[in-house]
mmCIF file of C-alpha atoms in Angstrom:
data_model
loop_
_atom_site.group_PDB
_atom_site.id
_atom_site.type_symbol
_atom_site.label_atom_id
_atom_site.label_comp_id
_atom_site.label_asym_id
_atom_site.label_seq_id
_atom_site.Cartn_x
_atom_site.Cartn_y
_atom_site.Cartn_z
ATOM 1 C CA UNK A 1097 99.707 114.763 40.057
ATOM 2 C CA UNK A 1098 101.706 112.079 37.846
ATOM 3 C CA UNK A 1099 100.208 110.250 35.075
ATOM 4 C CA UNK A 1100 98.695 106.945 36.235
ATOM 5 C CA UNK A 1101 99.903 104.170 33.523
ATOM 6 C CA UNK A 1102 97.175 101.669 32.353
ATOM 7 C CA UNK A 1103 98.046 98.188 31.983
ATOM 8 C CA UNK A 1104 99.066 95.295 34.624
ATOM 9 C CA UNK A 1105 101.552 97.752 36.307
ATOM 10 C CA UNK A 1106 98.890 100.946 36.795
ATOM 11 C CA UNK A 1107 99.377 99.598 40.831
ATOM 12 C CA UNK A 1108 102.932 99.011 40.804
ATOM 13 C CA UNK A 1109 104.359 101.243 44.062
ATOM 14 C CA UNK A 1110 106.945 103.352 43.157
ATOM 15 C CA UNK A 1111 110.524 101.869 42.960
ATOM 16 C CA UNK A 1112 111.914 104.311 46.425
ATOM 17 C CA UNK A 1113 113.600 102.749 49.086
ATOM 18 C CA UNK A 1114 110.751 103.106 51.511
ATOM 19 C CA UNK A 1115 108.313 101.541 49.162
ATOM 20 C CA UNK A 1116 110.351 99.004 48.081
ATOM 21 C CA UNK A 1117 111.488 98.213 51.557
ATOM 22 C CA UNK A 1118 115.314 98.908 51.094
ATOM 23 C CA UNK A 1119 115.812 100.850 54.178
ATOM 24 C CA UNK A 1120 119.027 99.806 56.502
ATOM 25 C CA UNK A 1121 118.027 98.428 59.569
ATOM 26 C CA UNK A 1122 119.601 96.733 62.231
ATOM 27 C CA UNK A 1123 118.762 93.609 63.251
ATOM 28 C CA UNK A 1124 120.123 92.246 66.586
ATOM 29 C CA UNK A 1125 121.820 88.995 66.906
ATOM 30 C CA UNK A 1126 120.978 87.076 70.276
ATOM 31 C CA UNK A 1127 123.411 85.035 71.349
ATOM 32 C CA UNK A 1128 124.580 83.886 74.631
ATOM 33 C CA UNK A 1129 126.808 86.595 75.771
ATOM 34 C CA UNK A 1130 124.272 89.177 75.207
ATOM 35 C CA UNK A 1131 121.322 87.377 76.180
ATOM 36 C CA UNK A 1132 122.164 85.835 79.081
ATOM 37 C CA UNK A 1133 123.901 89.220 81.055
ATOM 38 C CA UNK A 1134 120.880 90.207 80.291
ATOM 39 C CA UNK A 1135 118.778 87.675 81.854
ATOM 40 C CA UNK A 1136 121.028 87.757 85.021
ATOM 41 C CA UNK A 1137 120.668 91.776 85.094
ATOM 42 C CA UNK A 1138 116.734 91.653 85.131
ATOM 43 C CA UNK A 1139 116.747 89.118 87.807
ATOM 44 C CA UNK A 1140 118.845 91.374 89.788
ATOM 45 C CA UNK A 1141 116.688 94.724 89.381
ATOM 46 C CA UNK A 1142 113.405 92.614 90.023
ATOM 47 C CA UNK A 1143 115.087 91.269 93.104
ATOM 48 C CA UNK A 1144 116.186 94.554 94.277
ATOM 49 C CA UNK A 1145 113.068 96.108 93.846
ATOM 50 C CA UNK A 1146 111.240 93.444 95.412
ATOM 51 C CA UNK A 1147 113.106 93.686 98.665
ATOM 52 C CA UNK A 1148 113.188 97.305 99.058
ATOM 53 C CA UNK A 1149 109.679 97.600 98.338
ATOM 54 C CA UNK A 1150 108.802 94.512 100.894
ATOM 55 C CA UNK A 1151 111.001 96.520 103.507
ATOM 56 C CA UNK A 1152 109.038 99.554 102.946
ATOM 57 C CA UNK A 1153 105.466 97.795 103.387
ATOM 58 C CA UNK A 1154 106.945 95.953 106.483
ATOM 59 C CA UNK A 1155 107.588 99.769 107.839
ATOM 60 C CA UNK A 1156 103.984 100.493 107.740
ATOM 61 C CA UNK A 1157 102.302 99.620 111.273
ATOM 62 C CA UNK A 1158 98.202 98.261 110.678
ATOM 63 C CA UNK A 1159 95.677 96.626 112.877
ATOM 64 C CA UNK A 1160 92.376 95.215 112.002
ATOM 65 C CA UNK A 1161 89.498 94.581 114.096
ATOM 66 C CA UNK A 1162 86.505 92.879 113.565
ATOM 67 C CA UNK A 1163 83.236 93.915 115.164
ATOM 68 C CA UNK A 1164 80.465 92.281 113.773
ATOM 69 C CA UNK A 1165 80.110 90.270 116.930
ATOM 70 C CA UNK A 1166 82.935 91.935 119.098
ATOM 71 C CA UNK A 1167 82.447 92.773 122.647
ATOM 72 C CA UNK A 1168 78.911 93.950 123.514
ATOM 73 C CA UNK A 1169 78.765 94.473 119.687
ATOM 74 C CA UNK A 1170 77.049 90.769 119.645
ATOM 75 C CA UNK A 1171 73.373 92.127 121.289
ATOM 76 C CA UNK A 1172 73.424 94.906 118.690
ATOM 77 C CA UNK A 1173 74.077 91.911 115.650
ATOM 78 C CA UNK A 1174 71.143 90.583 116.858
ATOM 79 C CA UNK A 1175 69.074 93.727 117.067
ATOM 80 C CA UNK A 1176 69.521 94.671 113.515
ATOM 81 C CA UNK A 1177 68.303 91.085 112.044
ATOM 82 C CA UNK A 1178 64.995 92.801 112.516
ATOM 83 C CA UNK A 1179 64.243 95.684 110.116
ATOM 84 C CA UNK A 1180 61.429 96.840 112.032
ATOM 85 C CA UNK A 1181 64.371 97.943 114.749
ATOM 86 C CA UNK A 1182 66.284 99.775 112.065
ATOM 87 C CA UNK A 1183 65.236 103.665 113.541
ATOM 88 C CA UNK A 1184 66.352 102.032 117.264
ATOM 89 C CA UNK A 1185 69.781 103.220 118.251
ATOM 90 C CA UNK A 1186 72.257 100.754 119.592
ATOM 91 C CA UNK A 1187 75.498 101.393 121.115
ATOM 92 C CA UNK A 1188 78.280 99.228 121.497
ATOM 93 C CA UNK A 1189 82.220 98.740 122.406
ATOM 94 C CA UNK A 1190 84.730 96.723 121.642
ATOM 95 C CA UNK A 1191 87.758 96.968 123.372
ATOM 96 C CA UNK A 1192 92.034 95.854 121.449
ATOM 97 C CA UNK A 1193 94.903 96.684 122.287
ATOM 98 C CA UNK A 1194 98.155 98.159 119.928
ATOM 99 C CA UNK A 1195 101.334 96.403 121.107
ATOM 100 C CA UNK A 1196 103.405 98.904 119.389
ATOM 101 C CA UNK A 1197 102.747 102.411 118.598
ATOM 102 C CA UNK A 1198 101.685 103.739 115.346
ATOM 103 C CA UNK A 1199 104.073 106.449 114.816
ATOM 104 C CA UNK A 1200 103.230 109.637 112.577
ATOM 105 C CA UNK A 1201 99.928 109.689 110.653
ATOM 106 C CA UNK A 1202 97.458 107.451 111.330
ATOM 107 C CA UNK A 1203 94.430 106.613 109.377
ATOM 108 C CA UNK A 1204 91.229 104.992 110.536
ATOM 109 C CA UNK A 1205 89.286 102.824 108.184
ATOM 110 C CA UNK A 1206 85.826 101.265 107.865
ATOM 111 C CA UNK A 1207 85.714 97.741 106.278
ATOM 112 C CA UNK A 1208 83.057 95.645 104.778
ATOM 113 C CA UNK A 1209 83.689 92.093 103.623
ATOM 114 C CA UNK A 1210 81.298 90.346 101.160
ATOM 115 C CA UNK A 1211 79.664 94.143 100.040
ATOM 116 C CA UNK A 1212 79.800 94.083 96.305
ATOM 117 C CA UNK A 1213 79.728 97.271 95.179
ATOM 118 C CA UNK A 1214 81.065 96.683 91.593
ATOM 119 C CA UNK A 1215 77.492 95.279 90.379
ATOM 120 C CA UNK A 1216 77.023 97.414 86.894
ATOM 121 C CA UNK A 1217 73.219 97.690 88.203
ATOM 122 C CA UNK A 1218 74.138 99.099 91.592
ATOM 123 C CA UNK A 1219 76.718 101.239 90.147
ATOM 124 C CA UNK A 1220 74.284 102.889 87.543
ATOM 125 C CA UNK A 1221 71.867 103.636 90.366
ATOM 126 C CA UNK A 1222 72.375 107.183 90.578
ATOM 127 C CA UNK A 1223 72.085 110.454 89.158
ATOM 128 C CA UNK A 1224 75.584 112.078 88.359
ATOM 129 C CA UNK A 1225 73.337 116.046 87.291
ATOM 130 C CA UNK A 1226 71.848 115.691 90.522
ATOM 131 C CA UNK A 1227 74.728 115.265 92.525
ATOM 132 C CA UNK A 1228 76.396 117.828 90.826
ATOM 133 C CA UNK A 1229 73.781 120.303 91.865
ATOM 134 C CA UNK A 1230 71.213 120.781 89.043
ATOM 135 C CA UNK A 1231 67.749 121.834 90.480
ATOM 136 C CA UNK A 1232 66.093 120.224 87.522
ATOM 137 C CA UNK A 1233 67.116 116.987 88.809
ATOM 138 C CA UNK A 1234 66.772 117.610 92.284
ATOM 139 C CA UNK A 1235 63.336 117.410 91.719
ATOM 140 C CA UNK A 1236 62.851 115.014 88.911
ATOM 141 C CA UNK A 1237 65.362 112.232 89.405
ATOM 142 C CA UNK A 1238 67.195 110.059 86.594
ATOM 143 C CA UNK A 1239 65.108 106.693 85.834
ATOM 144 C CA UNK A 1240 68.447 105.064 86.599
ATOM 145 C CA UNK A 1241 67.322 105.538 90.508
ATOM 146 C CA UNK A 1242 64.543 103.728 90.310
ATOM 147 C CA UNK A 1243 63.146 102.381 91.854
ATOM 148 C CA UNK A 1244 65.145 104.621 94.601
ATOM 149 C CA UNK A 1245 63.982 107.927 92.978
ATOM 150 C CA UNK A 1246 60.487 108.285 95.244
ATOM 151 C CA UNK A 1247 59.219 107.770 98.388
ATOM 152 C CA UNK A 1248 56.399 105.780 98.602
ATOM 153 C CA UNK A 1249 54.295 109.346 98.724
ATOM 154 C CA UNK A 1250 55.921 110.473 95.453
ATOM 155 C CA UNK A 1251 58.060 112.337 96.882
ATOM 156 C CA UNK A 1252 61.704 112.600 94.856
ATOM 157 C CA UNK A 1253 64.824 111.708 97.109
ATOM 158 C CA UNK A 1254 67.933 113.399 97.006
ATOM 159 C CA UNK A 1255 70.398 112.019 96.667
ATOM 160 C CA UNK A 1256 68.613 109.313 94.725
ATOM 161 C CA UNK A 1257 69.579 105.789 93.608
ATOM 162 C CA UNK A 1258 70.959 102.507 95.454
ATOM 163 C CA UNK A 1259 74.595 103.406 95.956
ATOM 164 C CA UNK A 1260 73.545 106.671 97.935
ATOM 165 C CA UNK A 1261 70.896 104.310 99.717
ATOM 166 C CA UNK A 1262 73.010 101.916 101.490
ATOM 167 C CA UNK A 1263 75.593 104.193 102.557
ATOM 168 C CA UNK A 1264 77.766 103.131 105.312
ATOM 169 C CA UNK A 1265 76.037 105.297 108.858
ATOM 170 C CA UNK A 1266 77.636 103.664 111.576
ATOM 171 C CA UNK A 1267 80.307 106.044 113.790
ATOM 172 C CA UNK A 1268 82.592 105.353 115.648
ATOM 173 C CA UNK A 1269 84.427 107.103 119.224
ATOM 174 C CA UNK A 1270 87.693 106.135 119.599
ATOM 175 C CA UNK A 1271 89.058 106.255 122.888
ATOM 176 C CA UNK A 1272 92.976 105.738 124.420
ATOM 177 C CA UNK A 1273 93.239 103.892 128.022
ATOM 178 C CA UNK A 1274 95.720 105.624 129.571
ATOM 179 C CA UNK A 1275 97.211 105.487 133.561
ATOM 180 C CA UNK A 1276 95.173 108.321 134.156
ATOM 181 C CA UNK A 1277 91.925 107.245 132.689
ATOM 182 C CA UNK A 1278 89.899 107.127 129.257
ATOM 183 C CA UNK A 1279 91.487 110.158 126.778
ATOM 184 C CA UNK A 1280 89.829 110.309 123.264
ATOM 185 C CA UNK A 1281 91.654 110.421 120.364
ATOM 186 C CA UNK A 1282 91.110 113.088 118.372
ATOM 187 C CA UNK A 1283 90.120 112.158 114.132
ATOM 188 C CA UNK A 1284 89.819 114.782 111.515
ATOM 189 C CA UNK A 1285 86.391 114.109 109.884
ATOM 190 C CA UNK A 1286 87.206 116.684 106.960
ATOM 191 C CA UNK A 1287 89.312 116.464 103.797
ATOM 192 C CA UNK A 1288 89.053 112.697 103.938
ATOM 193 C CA UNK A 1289 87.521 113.022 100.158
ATOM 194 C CA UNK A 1290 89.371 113.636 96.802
ATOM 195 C CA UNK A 1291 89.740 116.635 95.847
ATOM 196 C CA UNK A 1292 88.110 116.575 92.510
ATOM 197 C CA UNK A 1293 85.055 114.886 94.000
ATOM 198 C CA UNK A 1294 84.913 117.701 96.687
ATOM 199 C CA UNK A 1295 84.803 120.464 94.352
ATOM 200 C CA UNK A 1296 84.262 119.118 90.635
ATOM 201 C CA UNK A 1297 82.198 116.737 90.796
ATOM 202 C CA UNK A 1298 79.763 116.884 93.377
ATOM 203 C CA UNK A 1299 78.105 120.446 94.306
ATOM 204 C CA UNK A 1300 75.335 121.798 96.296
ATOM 205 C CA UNK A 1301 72.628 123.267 94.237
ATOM 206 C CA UNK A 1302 72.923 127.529 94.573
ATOM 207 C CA UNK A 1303 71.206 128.944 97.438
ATOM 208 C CA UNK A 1304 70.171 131.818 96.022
ATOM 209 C CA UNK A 1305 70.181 133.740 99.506
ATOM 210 C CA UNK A 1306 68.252 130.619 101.325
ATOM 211 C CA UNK A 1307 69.298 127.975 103.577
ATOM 212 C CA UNK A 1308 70.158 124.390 102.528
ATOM 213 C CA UNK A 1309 66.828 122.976 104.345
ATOM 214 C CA UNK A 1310 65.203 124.986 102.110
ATOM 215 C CA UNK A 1311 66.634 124.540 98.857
ATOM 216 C CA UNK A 1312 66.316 120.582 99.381
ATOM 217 C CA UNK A 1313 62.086 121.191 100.347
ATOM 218 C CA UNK A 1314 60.271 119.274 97.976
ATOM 219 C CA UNK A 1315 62.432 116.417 98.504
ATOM 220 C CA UNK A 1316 62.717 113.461 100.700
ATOM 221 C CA UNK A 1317 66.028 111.701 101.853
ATOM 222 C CA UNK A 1318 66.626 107.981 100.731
ATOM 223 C CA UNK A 1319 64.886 105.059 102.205
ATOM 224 C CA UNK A 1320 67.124 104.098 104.923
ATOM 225 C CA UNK A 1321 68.502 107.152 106.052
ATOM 226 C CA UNK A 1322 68.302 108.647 109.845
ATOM 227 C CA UNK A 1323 68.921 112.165 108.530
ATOM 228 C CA UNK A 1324 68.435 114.386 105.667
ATOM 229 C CA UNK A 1325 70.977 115.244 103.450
ATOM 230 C CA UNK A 1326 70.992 118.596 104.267
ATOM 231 C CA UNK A 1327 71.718 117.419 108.177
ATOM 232 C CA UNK A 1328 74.479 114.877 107.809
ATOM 233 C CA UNK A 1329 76.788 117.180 109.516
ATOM 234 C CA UNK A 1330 74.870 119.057 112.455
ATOM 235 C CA UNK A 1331 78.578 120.382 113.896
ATOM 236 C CA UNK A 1332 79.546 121.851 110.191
ATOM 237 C CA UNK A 1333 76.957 123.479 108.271
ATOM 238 C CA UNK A 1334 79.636 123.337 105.451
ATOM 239 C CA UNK A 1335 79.780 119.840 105.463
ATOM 240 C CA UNK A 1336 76.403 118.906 104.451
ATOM 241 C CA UNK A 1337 74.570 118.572 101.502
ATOM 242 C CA UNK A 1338 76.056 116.799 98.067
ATOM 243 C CA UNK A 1339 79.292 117.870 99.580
ATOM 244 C CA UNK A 1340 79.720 115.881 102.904
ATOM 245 C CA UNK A 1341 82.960 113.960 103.380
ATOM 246 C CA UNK A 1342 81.737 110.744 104.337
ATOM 247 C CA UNK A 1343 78.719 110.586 101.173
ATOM 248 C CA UNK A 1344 81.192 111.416 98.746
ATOM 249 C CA UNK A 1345 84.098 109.289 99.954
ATOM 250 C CA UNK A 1346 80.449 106.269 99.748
ATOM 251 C CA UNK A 1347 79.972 107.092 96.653
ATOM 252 C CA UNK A 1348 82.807 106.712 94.888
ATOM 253 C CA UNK A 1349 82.226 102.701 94.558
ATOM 254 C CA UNK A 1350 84.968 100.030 95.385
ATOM 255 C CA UNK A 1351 86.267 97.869 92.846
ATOM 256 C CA UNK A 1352 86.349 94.658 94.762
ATOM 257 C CA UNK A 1353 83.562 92.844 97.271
ATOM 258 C CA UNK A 1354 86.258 93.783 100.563
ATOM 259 C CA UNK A 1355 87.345 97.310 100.409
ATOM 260 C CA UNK A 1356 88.011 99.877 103.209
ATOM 261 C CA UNK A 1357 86.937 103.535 103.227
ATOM 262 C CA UNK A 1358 88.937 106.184 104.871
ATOM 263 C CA UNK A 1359 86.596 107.794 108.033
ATOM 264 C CA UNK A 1360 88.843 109.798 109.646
ATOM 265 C CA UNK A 1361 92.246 110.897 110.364
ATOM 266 C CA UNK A 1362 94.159 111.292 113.528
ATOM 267 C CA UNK A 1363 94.864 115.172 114.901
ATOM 268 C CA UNK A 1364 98.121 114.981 116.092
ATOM 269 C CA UNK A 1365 97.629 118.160 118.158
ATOM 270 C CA UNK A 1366 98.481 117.506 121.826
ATOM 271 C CA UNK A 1367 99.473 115.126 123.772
ATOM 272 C CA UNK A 1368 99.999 111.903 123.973
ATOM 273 C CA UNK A 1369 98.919 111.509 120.288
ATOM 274 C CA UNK A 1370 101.713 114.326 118.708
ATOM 275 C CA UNK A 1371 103.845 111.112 117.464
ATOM 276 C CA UNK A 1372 101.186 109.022 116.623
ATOM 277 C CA UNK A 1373 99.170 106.363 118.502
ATOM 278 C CA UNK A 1374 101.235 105.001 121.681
ATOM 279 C CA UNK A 1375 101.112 101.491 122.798
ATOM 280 C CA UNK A 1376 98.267 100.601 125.352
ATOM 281 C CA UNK A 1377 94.656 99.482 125.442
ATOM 282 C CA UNK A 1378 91.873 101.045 123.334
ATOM 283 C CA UNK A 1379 88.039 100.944 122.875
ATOM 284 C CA UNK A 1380 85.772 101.963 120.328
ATOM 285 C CA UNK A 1381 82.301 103.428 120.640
ATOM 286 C CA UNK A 1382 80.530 102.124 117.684
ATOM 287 C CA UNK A 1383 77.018 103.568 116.575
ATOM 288 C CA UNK A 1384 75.725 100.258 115.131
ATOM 289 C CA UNK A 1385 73.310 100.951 111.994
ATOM 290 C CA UNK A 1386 74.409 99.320 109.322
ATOM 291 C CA UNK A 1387 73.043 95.752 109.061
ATOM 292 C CA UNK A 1388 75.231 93.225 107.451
ATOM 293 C CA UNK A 1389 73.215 89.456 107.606
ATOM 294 C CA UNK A 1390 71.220 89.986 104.402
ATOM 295 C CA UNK A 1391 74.738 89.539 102.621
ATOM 296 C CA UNK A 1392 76.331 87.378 104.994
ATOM 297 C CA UNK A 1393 79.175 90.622 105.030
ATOM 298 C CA UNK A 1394 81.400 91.542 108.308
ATOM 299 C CA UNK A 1395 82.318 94.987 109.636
ATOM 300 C CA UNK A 1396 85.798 96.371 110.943
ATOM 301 C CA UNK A 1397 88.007 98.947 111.706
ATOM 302 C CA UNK A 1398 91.456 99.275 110.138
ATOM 303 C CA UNK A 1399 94.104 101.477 111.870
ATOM 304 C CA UNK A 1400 97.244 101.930 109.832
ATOM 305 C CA UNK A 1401 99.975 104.331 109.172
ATOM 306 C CA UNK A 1402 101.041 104.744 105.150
ATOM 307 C CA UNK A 1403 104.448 105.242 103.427
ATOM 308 C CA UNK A 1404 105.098 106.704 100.150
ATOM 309 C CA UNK A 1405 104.107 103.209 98.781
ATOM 310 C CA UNK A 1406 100.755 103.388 100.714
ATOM 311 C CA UNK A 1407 99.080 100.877 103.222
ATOM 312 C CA UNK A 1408 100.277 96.953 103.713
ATOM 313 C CA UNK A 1409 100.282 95.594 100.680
ATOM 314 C CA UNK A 1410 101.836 92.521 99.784
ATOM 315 C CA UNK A 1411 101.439 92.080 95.939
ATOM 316 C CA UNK A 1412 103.805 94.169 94.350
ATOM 317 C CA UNK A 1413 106.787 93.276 96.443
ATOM 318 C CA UNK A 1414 105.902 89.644 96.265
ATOM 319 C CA UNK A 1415 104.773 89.790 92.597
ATOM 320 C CA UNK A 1416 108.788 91.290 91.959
ATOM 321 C CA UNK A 1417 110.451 88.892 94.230
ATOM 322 C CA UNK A 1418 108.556 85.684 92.287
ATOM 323 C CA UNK A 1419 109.376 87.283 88.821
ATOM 324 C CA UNK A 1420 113.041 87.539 90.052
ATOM 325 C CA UNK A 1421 113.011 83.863 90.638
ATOM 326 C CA UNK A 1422 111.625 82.912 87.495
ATOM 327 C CA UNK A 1423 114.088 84.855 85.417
ATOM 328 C CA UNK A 1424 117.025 83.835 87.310
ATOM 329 C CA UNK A 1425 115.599 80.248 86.820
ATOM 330 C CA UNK A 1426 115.779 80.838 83.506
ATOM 331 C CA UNK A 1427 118.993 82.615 82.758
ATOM 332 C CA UNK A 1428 120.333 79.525 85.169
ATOM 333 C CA UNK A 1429 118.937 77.052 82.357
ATOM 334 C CA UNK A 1430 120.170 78.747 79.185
ATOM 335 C CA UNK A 1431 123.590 79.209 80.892
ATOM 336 C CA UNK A 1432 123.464 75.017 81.547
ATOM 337 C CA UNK A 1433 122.124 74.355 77.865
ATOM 338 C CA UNK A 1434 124.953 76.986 76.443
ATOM 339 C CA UNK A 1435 127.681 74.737 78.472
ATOM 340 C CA UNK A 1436 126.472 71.120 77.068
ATOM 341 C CA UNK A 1437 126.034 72.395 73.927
ATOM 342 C CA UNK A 1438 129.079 74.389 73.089
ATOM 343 C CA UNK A 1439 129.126 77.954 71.591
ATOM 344 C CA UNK A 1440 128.328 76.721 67.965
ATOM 345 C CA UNK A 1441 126.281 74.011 69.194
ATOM 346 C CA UNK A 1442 128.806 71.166 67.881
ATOM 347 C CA UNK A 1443 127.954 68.922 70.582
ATOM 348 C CA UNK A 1444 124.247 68.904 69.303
ATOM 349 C CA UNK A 1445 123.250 65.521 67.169
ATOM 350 C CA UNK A 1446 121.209 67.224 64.598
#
């Protein structure tokens, strides 16, 4: 180590050219012929963009229905204002029609309008070991469920909490009216999920050479549920437990109050549906359970296909066509105020 000087200049930095600052560097000069191009070349690439990616959206096919009240949909409303009719089953239909056909893969959505699942209080309500397949908290729930962690016999719920409470349980049978008669149309209820939620984050506890039933004894399911967890899927006994499609694709919580959820995709395995959806009439079976008045929400369906880009949306094409016309409004102004002006700016006063 050097010898540290006493006096005023002990704290002097050294005289080098990085201490001292005496670096080159370049430092641009702006002026109007390299400023502007480049104004008039950003407008260009935003505009570009903007149209290719509105052309790509306007590619995508999508239909939305609304069946709060739709069709006979109206008598079940009603029904479910009552919570002492919440166990009653009520079936209903409501009937649209696709003008033009949805061709290649098509994806059928739930919708809920006015749901806020982005609450922090609503979002904490759950218990992340459980789910992941701890036993110790199968049985002795996080106090972030409460006060969804027991029955009112004391008896711990799994899956616990409010998000895994209010899951979405209505279904839905979608059916194609065609010149020969009524033809369903085929959805895949499986791999509808993420990945990493599927097989990293949430987990069945170990069997341990027993059945699922009994692993989850002990245990009640939440509040407002019709079946146990360990039931959810009575066609798939691989698709129940922590690790069923449709709970995992609930509880992974939507950022705004009116989302979608993906419930199933279309089986394009034989005809008429190998190119997609064909023009024609349609109705839709709906097993109405989920009761919306308490939050003044609405219920749909969303049919769409997706490009590379994804669904219909509007904001990124529309947010690069508007920035395109702001730039271009401003390399149009600079180019008027370099004109008046001059060059040097002799024709300015001061």
């Amino acid at each position: 180590m050097g010898k540290v000087k006493p006096g005023p200049l002990a704290r002097r930095p050294d005289n080098s050219a990085f201490q001292q600052q005496r670096l080159p560097a370049w430092s641009p000069m702006l002026t109007a012929n390299t400023v502007l191009p480049f104004f008039y070349f950003m407008a260009l690439i935003c505009m570009l963009l903007g149209v290719w990616l509105l052309l790509t959206v306007q590619s995508t096919e999508e239909l939305k229905l609304d069946y709060t009240e739709a069709g006979t949909c109206n008598l079940c409303f009603e029904k479910r204002k009552n919570v002492s009719n919440a166990a009653q089953p009520c079936i209903c239909t409501a009937v649209f029609n696709i003008k033009k056909a949805f061709k290649g893969d098509v994806f059928f959505y739930y919708g809920l309008i006015n749901f806020h699942q982005n609450l922090r209080r609503y979002m904490d309500s759950r218990d992340d070991a459980q789910m992941v397949g701890r036993k110790n908290n199968l049985k002795s729930p996080s106090s972030y469920c409460m006060p969804f962690d027991k029955d009112k016999n004391g008896v711990p719920i799994a899956p616990c909490g409010a998000v895994a409470n209010s899951i979405f349980n209505d279904s839905f049978t979608l059916s194609y009216m065609s010149s020969s008669g009524s033809v369903h149309v085929p959805l895949l209820r499986k791999g509808i999920s993420w990945y990493t939620d599927k097989n990293i984050k949430y987990r069945n506890p170990s069997t341990e050479n027993m059945t699922l039933p009994q692993v989850f004894e002990g245990t009640a399911p939440p509040l407002y549920w019709q079946k146990p967890v360990y039931d959810l899927d009575p066609l798939d006994k691989n698709n129940n437990g922590f690790i069923n499609d449709d709970l995992i694709v609930w509880m992974r919580e939507a950022a705004f109050p009116s989302f979608k959820k993906l419930y199933g995709v279309l089986h394009r395995a034989n005809k008429p549906f190998i190119n997609g959806l064909p023009a024609g009439n349609y109705s839709v079976e709906i097993s109405y359970n989920f009761p919306v008045q308490y939050f003044r929400g609405r219920k749909e369906v969303v049919l769409t296909t997706l490009t590379w880009f994804g669904g219909q949306n509007h904001f990124l094409p529309i947010a690069y066509l508007v920035t395109s016309c702001l730039i271009l409004l401003i390399a149009i102004l600079l180019t008027v105020f370099w004109f008046k002006f001059g060059k040097n700016g002799q024709n300015m006063e001061e």
